[in-house]
XYZ file of C-alpha atoms in Angstrom:
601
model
C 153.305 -42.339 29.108
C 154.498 -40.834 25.608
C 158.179 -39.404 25.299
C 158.423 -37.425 22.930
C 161.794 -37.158 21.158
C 161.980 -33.752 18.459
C 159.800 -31.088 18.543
C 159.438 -27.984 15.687
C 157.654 -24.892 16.254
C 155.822 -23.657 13.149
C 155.671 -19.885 13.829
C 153.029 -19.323 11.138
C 150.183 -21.118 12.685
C 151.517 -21.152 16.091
C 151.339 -24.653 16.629
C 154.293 -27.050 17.837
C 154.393 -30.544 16.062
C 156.109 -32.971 18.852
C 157.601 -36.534 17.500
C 156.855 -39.554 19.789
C 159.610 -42.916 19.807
C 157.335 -44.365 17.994
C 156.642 -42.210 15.195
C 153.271 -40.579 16.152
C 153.300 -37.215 16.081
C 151.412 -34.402 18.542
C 149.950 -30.916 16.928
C 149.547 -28.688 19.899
C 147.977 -25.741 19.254
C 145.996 -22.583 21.227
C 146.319 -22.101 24.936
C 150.017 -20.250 25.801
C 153.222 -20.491 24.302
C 155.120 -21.951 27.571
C 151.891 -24.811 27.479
C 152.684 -25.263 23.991
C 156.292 -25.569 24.369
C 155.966 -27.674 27.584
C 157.926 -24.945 28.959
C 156.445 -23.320 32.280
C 159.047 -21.468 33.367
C 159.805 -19.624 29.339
C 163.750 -20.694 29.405
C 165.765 -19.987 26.896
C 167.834 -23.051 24.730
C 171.152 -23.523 26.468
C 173.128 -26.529 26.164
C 172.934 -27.017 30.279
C 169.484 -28.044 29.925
C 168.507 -31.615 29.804
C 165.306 -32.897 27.824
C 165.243 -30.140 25.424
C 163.839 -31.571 21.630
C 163.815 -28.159 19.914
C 163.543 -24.541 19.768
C 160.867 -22.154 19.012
C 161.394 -18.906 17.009
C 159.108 -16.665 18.229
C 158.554 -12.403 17.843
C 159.861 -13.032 21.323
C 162.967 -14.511 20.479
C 164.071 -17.862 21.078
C 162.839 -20.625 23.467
C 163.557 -24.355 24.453
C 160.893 -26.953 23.622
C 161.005 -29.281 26.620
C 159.820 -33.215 26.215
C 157.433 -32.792 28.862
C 155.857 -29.955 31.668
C 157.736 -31.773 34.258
C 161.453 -31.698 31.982
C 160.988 -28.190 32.072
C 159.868 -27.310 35.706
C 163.183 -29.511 36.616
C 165.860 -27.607 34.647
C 164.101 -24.780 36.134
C 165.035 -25.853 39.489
C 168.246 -26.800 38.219
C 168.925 -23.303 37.297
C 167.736 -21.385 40.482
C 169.754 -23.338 42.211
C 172.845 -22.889 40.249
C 172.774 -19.204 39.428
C 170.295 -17.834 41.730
C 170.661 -19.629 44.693
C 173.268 -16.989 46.455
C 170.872 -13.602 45.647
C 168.002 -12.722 47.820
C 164.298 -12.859 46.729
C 164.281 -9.764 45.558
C 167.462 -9.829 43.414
C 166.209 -13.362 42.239
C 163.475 -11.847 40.229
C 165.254 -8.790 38.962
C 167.270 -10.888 37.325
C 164.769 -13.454 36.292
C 162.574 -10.939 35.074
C 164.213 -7.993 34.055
C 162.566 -4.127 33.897
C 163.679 -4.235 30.178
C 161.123 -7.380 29.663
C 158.890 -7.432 32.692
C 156.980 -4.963 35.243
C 159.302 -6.491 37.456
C 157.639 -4.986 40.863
C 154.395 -6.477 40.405
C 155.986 -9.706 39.663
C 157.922 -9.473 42.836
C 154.829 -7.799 44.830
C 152.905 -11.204 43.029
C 155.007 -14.113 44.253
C 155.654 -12.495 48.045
C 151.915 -12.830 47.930
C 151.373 -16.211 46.937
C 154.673 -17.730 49.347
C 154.520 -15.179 52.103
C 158.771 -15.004 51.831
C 160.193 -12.011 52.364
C 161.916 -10.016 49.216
C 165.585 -10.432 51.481
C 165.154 -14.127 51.926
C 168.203 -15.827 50.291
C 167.427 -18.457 47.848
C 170.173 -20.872 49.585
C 168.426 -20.976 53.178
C 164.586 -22.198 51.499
C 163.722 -25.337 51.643
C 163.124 -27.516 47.846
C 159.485 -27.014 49.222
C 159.599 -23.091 49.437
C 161.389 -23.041 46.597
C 158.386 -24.986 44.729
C 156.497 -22.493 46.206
C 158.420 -19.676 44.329
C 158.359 -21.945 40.976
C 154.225 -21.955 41.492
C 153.902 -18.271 41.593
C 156.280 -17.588 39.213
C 154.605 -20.198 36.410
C 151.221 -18.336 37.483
C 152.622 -15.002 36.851
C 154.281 -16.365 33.347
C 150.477 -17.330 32.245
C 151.371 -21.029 31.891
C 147.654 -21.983 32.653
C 145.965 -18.913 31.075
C 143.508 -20.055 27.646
C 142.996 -23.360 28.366
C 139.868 -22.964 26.807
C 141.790 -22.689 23.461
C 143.633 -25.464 24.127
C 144.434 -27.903 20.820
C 145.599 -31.080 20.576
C 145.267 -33.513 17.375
C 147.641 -36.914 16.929
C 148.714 -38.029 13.803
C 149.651 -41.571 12.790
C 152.046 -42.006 9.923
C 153.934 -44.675 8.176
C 156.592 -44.675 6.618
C 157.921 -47.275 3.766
C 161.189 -47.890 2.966
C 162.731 -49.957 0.098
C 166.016 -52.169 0.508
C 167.729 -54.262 -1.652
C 168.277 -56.615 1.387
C 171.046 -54.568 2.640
C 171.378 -51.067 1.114
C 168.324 -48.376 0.789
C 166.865 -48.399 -2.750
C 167.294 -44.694 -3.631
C 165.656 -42.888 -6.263
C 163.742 -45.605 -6.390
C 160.194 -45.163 -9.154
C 156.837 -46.229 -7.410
C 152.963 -45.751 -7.790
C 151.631 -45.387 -4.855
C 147.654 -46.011 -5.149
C 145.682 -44.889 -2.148
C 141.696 -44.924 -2.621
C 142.221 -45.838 -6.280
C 144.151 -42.891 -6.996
C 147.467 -43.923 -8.475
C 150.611 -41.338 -7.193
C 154.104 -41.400 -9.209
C 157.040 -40.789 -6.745
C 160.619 -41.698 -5.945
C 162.226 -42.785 -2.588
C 164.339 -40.563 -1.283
C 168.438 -40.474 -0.857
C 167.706 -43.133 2.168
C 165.124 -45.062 0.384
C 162.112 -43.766 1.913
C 158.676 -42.906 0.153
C 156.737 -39.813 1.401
C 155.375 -40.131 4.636
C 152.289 -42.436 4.612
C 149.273 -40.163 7.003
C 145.991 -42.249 8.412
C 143.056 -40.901 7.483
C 141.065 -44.028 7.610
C 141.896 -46.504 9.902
C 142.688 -49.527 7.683
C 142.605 -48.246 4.474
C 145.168 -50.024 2.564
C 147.545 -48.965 -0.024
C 148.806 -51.028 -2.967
C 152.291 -50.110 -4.244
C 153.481 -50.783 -7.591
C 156.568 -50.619 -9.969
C 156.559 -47.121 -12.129
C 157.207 -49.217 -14.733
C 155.548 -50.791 -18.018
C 154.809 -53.880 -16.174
C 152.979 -52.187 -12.891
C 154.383 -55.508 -11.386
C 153.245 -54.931 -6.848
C 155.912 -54.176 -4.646
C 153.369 -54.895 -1.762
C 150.363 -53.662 0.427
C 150.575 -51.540 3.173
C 147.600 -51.366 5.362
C 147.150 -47.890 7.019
C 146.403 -48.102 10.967
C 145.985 -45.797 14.143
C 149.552 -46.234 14.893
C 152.854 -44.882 13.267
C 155.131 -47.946 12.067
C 158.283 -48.328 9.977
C 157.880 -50.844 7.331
C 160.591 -51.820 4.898
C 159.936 -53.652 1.777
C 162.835 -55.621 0.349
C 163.782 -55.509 -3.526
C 165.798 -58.716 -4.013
C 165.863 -59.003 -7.596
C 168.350 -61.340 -9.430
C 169.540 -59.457 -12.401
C 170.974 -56.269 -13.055
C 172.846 -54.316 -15.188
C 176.646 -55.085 -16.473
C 178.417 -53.743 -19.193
C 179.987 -55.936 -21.779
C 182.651 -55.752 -24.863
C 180.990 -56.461 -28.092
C 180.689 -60.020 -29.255
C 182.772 -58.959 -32.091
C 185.286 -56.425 -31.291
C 186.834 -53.991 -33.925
C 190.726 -53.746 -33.890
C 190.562 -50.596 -31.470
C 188.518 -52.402 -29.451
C 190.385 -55.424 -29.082
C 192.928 -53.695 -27.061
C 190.692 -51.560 -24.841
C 192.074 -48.673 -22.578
C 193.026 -49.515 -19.417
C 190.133 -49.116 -16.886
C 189.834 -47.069 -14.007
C 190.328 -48.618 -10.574
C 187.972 -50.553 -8.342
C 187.410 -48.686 -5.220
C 187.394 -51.942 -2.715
C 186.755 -51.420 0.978
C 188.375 -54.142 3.229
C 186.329 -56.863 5.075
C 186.760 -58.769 7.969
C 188.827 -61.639 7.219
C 190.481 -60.063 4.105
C 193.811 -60.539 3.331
C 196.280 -58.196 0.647
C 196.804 -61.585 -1.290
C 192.928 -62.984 -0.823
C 192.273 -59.672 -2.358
C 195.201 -59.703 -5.188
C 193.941 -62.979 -6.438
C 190.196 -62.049 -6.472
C 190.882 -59.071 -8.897
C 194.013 -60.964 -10.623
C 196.555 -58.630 -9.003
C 199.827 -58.951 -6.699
C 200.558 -57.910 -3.778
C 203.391 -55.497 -4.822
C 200.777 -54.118 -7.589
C 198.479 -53.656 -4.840
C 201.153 -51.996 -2.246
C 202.255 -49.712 -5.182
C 198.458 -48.565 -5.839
C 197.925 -47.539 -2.388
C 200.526 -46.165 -1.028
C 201.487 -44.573 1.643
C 198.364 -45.594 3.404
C 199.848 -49.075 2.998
C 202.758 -49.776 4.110
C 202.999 -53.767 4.796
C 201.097 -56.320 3.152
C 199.847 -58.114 6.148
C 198.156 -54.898 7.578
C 195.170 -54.163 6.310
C 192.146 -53.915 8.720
C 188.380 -53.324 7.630
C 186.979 -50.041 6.669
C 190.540 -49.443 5.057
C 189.597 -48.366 1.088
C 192.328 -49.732 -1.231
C 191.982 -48.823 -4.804
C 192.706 -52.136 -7.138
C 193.829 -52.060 -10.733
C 192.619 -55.253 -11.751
C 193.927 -57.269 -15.133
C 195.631 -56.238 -17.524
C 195.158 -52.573 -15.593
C 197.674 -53.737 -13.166
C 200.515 -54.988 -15.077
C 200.330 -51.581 -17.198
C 200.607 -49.704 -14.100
C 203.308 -46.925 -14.835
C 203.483 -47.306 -18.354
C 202.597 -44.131 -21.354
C 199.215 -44.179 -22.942
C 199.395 -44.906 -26.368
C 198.122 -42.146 -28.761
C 197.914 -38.538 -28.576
C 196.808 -36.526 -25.544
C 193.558 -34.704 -26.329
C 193.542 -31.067 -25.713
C 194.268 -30.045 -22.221
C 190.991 -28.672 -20.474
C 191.291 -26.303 -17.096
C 191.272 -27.766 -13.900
C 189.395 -26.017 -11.197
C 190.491 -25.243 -7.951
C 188.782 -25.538 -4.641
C 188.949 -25.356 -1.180
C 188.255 -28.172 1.170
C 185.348 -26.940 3.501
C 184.600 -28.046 7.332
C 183.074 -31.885 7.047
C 184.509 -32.359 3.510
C 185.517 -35.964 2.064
C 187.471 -36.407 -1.402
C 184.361 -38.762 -2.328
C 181.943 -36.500 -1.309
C 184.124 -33.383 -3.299
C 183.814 -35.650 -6.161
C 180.355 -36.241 -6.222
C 179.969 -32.546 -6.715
C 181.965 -31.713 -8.788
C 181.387 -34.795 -11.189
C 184.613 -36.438 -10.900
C 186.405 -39.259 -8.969
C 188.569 -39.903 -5.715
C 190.845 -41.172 -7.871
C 191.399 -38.234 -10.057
C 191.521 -36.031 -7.320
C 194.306 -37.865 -5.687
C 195.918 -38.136 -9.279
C 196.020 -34.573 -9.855
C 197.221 -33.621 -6.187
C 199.344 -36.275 -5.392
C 202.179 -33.555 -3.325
C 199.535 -32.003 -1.222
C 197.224 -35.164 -0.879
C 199.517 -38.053 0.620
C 196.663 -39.476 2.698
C 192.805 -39.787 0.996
C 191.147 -39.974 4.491
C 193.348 -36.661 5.476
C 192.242 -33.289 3.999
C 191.688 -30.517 6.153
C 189.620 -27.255 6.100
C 191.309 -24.412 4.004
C 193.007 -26.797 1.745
C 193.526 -26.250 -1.548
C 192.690 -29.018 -4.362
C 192.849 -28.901 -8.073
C 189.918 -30.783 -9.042
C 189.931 -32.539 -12.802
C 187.465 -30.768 -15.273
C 183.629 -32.314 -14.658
C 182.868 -35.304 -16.169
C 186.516 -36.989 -16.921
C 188.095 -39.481 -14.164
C 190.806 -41.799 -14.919
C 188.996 -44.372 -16.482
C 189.090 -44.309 -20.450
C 185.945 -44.787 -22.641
C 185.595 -47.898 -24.931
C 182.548 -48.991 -27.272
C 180.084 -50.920 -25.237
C 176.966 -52.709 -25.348
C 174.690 -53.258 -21.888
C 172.814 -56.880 -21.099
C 171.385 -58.083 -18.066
C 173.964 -60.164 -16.052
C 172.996 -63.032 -13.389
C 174.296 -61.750 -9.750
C 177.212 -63.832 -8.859
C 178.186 -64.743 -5.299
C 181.680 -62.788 -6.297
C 181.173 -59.781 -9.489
C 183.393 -60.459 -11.717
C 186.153 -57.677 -13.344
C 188.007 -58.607 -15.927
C 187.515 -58.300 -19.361
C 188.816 -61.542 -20.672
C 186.764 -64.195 -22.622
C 186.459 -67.470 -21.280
C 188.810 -69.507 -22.475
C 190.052 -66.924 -24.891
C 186.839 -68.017 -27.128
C 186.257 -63.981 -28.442
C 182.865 -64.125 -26.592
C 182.821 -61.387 -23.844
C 181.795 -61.307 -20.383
C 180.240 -58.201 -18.709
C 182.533 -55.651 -16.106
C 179.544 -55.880 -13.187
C 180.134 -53.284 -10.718
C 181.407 -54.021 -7.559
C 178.804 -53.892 -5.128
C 179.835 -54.519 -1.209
C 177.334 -54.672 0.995
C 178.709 -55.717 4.401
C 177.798 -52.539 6.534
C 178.872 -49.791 3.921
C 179.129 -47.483 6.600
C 182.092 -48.628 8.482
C 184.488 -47.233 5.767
C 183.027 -44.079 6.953
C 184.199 -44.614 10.781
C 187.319 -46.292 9.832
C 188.180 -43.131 7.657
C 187.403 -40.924 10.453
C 189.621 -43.028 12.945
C 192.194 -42.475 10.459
C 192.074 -39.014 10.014
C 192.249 -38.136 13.613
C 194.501 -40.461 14.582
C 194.202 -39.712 18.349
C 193.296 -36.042 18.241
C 190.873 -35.356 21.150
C 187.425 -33.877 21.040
C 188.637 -30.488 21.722
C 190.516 -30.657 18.122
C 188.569 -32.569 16.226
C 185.139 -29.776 17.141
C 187.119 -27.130 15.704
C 186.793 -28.592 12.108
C 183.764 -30.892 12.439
C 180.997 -30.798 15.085
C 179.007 -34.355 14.231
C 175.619 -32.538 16.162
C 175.425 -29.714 13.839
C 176.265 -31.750 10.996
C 173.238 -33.640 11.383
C 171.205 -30.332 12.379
C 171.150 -29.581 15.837
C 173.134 -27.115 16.455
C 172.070 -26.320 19.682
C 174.900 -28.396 20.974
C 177.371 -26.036 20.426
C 180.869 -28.109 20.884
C 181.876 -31.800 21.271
C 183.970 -31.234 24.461
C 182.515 -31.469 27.795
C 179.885 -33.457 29.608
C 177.074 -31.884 28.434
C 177.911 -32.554 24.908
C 178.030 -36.714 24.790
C 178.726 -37.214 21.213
C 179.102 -40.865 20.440
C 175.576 -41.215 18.968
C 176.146 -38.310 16.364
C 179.289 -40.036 15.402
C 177.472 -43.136 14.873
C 174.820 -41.428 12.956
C 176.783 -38.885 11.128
C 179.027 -42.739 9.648
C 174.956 -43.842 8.756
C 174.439 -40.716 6.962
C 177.748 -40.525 5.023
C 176.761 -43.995 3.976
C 173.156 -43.508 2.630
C 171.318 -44.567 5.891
C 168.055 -42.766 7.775
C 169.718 -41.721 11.070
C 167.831 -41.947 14.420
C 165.476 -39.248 15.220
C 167.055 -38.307 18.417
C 170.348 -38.586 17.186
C 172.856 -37.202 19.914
C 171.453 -39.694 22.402
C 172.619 -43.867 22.587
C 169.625 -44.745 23.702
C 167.423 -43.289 20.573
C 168.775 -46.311 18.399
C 166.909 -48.829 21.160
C 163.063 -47.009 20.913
C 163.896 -46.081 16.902
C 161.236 -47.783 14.756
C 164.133 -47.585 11.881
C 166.265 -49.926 13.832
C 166.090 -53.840 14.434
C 167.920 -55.252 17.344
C 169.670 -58.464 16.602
C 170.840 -61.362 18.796
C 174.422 -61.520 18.093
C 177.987 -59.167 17.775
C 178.116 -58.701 13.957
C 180.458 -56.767 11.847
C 179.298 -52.719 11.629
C 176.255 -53.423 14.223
C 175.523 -50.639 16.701
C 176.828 -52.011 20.063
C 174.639 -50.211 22.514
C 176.357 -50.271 26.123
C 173.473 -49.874 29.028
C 171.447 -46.530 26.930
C 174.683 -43.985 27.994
C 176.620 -45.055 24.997
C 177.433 -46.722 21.129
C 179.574 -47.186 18.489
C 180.339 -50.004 16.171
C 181.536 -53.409 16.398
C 184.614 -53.591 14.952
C 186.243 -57.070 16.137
C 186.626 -59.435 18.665
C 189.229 -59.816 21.773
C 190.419 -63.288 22.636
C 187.719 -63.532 25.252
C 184.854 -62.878 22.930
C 184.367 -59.375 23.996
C 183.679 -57.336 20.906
C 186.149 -54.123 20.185
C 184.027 -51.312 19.410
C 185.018 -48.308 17.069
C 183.054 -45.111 18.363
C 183.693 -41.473 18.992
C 183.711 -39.931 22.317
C 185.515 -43.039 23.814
C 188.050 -41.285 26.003
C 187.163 -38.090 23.766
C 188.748 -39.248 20.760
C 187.335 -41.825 18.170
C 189.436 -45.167 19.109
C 189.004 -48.777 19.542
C 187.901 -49.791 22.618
C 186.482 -53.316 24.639
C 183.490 -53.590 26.291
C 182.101 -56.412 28.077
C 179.609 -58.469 25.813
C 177.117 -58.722 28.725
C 176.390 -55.111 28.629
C 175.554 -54.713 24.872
C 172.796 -54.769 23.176
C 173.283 -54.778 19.020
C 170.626 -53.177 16.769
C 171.155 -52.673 12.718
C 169.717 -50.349 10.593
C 166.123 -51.472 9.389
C 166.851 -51.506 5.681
C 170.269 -53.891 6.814
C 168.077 -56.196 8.701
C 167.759 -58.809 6.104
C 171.078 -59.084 5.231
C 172.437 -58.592 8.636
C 170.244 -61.984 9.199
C 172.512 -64.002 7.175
C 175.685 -63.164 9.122
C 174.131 -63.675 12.722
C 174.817 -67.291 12.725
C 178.427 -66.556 11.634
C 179.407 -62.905 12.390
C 183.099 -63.407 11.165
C 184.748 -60.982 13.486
C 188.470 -60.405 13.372
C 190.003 -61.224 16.679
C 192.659 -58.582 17.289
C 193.966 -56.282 20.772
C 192.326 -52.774 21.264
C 196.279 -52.081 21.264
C 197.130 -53.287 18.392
C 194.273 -51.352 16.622
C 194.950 -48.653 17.903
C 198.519 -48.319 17.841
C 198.352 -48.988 13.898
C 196.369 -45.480 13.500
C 199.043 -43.556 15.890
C 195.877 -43.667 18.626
C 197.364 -43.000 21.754
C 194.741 -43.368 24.184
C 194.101 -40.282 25.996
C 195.008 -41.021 29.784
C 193.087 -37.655 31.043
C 189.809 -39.375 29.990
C 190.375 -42.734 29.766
C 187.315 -45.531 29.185
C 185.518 -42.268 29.667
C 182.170 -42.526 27.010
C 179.833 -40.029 28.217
């Protein structure tokens, strides 16, 4: 049987378009508007309902979309029983069917007929059979079964193409897409997706090429009556660095100092395995980031340190030589619900960095800004790093980019500044940050500024506090997003990440997979107890976002499609930190909330 997992109503041409686990995708059309919305009993959204996948807008108001006739006829139940079951028969109705909406007497007269219960009969002393009964006649009298002459249904099989660099999405990507002969010029979207691929011939096949010069194939994609998820990897072995000039001038020989490297930690990192890899110290590196560290032998992954490599380093502190241009106006701004500094700086064309620099007595910690906040942001377009001459050349990729600006051997020939690329799970700088800003706060706080569900569009789920409103998976999804990911398409559930066609399970704990525990729950694998047992960092884990340990014979580990390849090379040798959930913990100021405790929802 198909489960269907979103549904949209498109109120123009009255048809709903329903979303199946495997991408396919249902246009139901004609007949009534409860068939349509696989809603027989017309209820209205309300988070108490299970198995809703969307709402319907209608000149009727609003009403839930239900993933099947029988999901709906059980929350139906569900709610007679709850808020109906002390009233009589008669009150039942009335308040089921209200004069203001209904001829409510003829629907009463109607279902006496059909169950031969008297209007007085209390809804507590029927039987689940009578009460079927009642459910029967009423879905009658709502028309649930009326047109089915006009009845539509029509499946559609899509595919959809991603591109990865082996790790990361490929976004903004240029390709011709040539379907028929036809050649099509688009881009991949922000998480490296092409526009949806429909069958209208079963095998037709579709060449993809390079929007470039050379036209050089990407690959084939062969069109089928099925919906799939393909990814096509772009491993290419050059790219773009930025080099001195082979001969530098006299102003160039003594170039500005540059801006700093925005490094995320890794497992396994240490403060002085990261000093000597950018040609640093430790007190350099301490001084840079501080307060957010305090002692060089705790740093954990996900932390972002900001490293001034080189000669940047040792002129930490010390006056820029020259004249100050002219002064331009800062802006001010205030921080907004589900703000970041890096995302604040992406639109307002600045950096982290300069933010911090220019509000460094009301911004102590970068992962800690709060709604209501006020910022001076740096005028658009400047950021602390200072503008030299410079000449571009491919570079070979090397195993670790290089930064500094030095010749080899002090010969006068330059070497290229490659950016620093990391590509181990990007998004886990995302969950770390959010660990750290919350620091223990409960679900009860943390939904007052940010609510992960309606930050990834449902916003039917109204709150992240109680036990209708699980909200580990939107965490996890919400970290995907921040990080340039596709997200699952049901996202509030743990189990959508198992039946996702954009998600690969893999065989082994890995650094930044999604540990799924049974389908109730998942987060991300963050280390490794002394047992083996892998420490998971995940929201809605005793309602905060912690670290907690779960037993590795109840996970299950899936990556994100475009990851798969690189999350390949690390299965054989996952590299996991082996810490104590209390040491974690305790290092963020997470005091495990003992109300809820090892509660996930």
């Amino acid at each position: 049987m198909t489960t269907f997992v979103r549904a949209g109503y498109h109120a123009d041409i009255r048809t709903v378009e329903y979303t199946a686990e495997n991408g396919d995708r249902l246009l139901r059309s004609g007949g009534t508007l409860a068939w349509r919305l696989n809603n027989p009993g017309n209820l209205r959204p309300s988070r108490l309902y299970e198995g809703v996948i969307g709402t319907a807008d209608t000149p009727n108001g609003r009403f839930a979309i239900f993933a099947s006739p029988e999901a709906g006829r059980t929350e139906k139940r569900k709610l007679l029983r709850r808020g109906y079951d002390h009233l009589s028969l008669r009150d039942a109705i009335y308040k089921y069917a209200p004069p203001n909406e209904n001829d409510t007497e003829k629907y009463l007269a109607f279902v006496k007929r059909r169950t031969s219960l008297g209007e007085n009969t209390l809804l507590s002393t029927m039987s689940d059979a009578q009460l079927g009964d009642i459910m029967a006649a009423m879905e009658q009298m709502e028309g649930y079964n009326a047109n089915q002459e006009t009845r539509r249904e029509r499946w559609v099989y899509v595919t959809s193409v991603s591109l990865s660099d082996g790790a990361r999405p490929l976004a903004d990507y240029p390709v011709q897409v040539v379907r028929n002969g036809s050649p099509t010029h688009v881009r991949t979207d922000a998480r490296g997706a092409l526009p949806a691929m429909v069958t209208t011939t079963d095998g037709e096949e579709v060449i993809l090429l390079e929007a470039t010069d050379a036209a050089s194939e990407i690959g084939r994609i062969t069109l089928e009556q099925r919906s799939r998820s393909i990814v096509l990897s772009r491993l290419r072995d050059i790219f773009e660095g930025v080099s001195q000039p082979h001969t530098p001038t006299r102003e160039a020989a003594t170039p500005p100092s540059p801006a700093p490297v925005r490094y995320v930690v890794q497992p396994g990192d240490t403060l002085s395995m990261i000093a000597r890899r950018f040609r640093t110290t430790n007190s350099q590196l301490l001084q840079a980031n501080s307060p957010t560290v305090r002692h060089a032998d705790k740093i954990r992954p996900g932390q972002v340190l900001m490293v001034h490599t080189g000669a940047a380093a040792s002129n930490m502190g010390s006056s820029p030589q020259g004249a100050a241009p002219p002064p331009i106006a800062p802006t001010r701004y205030t921080v907004r619900r589900g703000d970041t500094l890096s995302s604040i700086a992406a639109r307002h064309g600045t950096d982290t960095a300069s933010i911090l620099a220019a509000n460094r007595q009301s911004v102590r910690n970068p992962h800690l800004i709060q709604p209501g906040q006020r910022l001076v942001l740096p005028p658009r377009g400047t950021s602390t790093a200072a503008t030299a001459p410079r000449t571009t050349r491919p570079v070979r990729r090397h195993a670790s980019p290089t930064v500094g600006t030095r010749s080899r051997e002090n010969e006068g020939h330059p070497l290229a500044i490659v950016p620093l690329t990391q590509r181990r799970a990007p998004w886990m700088e995302h969950a770390y940050a959010e660990a750290t800003r919350w620091a223990g706060r409960t679900e009860d706080v943390i939904g007052r500024t940010i609510n992960y569900h309606h930050e990834l569009g449902t916003k039917w789920l109204k709150s992240l506090s109680g036990s209708d409103n699980a909200w580990c998976a939107s965490f996890v999804n919400w970290c995907l997003r921040e990080a340039g990911y596709t997200i699952s398409k049901d996202h509030f559930r743990a189990r959508s990440f198992v039946s996702d066609a954009n998600f690969a399970q893999i065989d082994a704990a890995i650094y930044g997979a999604l540990g799924v525990v049974g389908t109730s729950h998942v987060g991300f694998v963050y280390a490794k107890a002394v047992n083996g047992n892998p420490i998971i960092l995940g929201g809605n884990q005793s309602d905060q976002i912690n670290f907690a340990a779960f037993k590795k014979t109840s996970m299950r580990y899936y990556v994100p499609l475009t990851y798969l390849e690189f999350a390949r090379t690390e299965v054989h040798d996952p590299r996991l930190d082996v810490s104590t959930v209390a040491t974690l913990n305790a290092e963020l100021g997470i005091a495990v909330n003992s109300h809820a405790a090892g509660s996930t929802r």
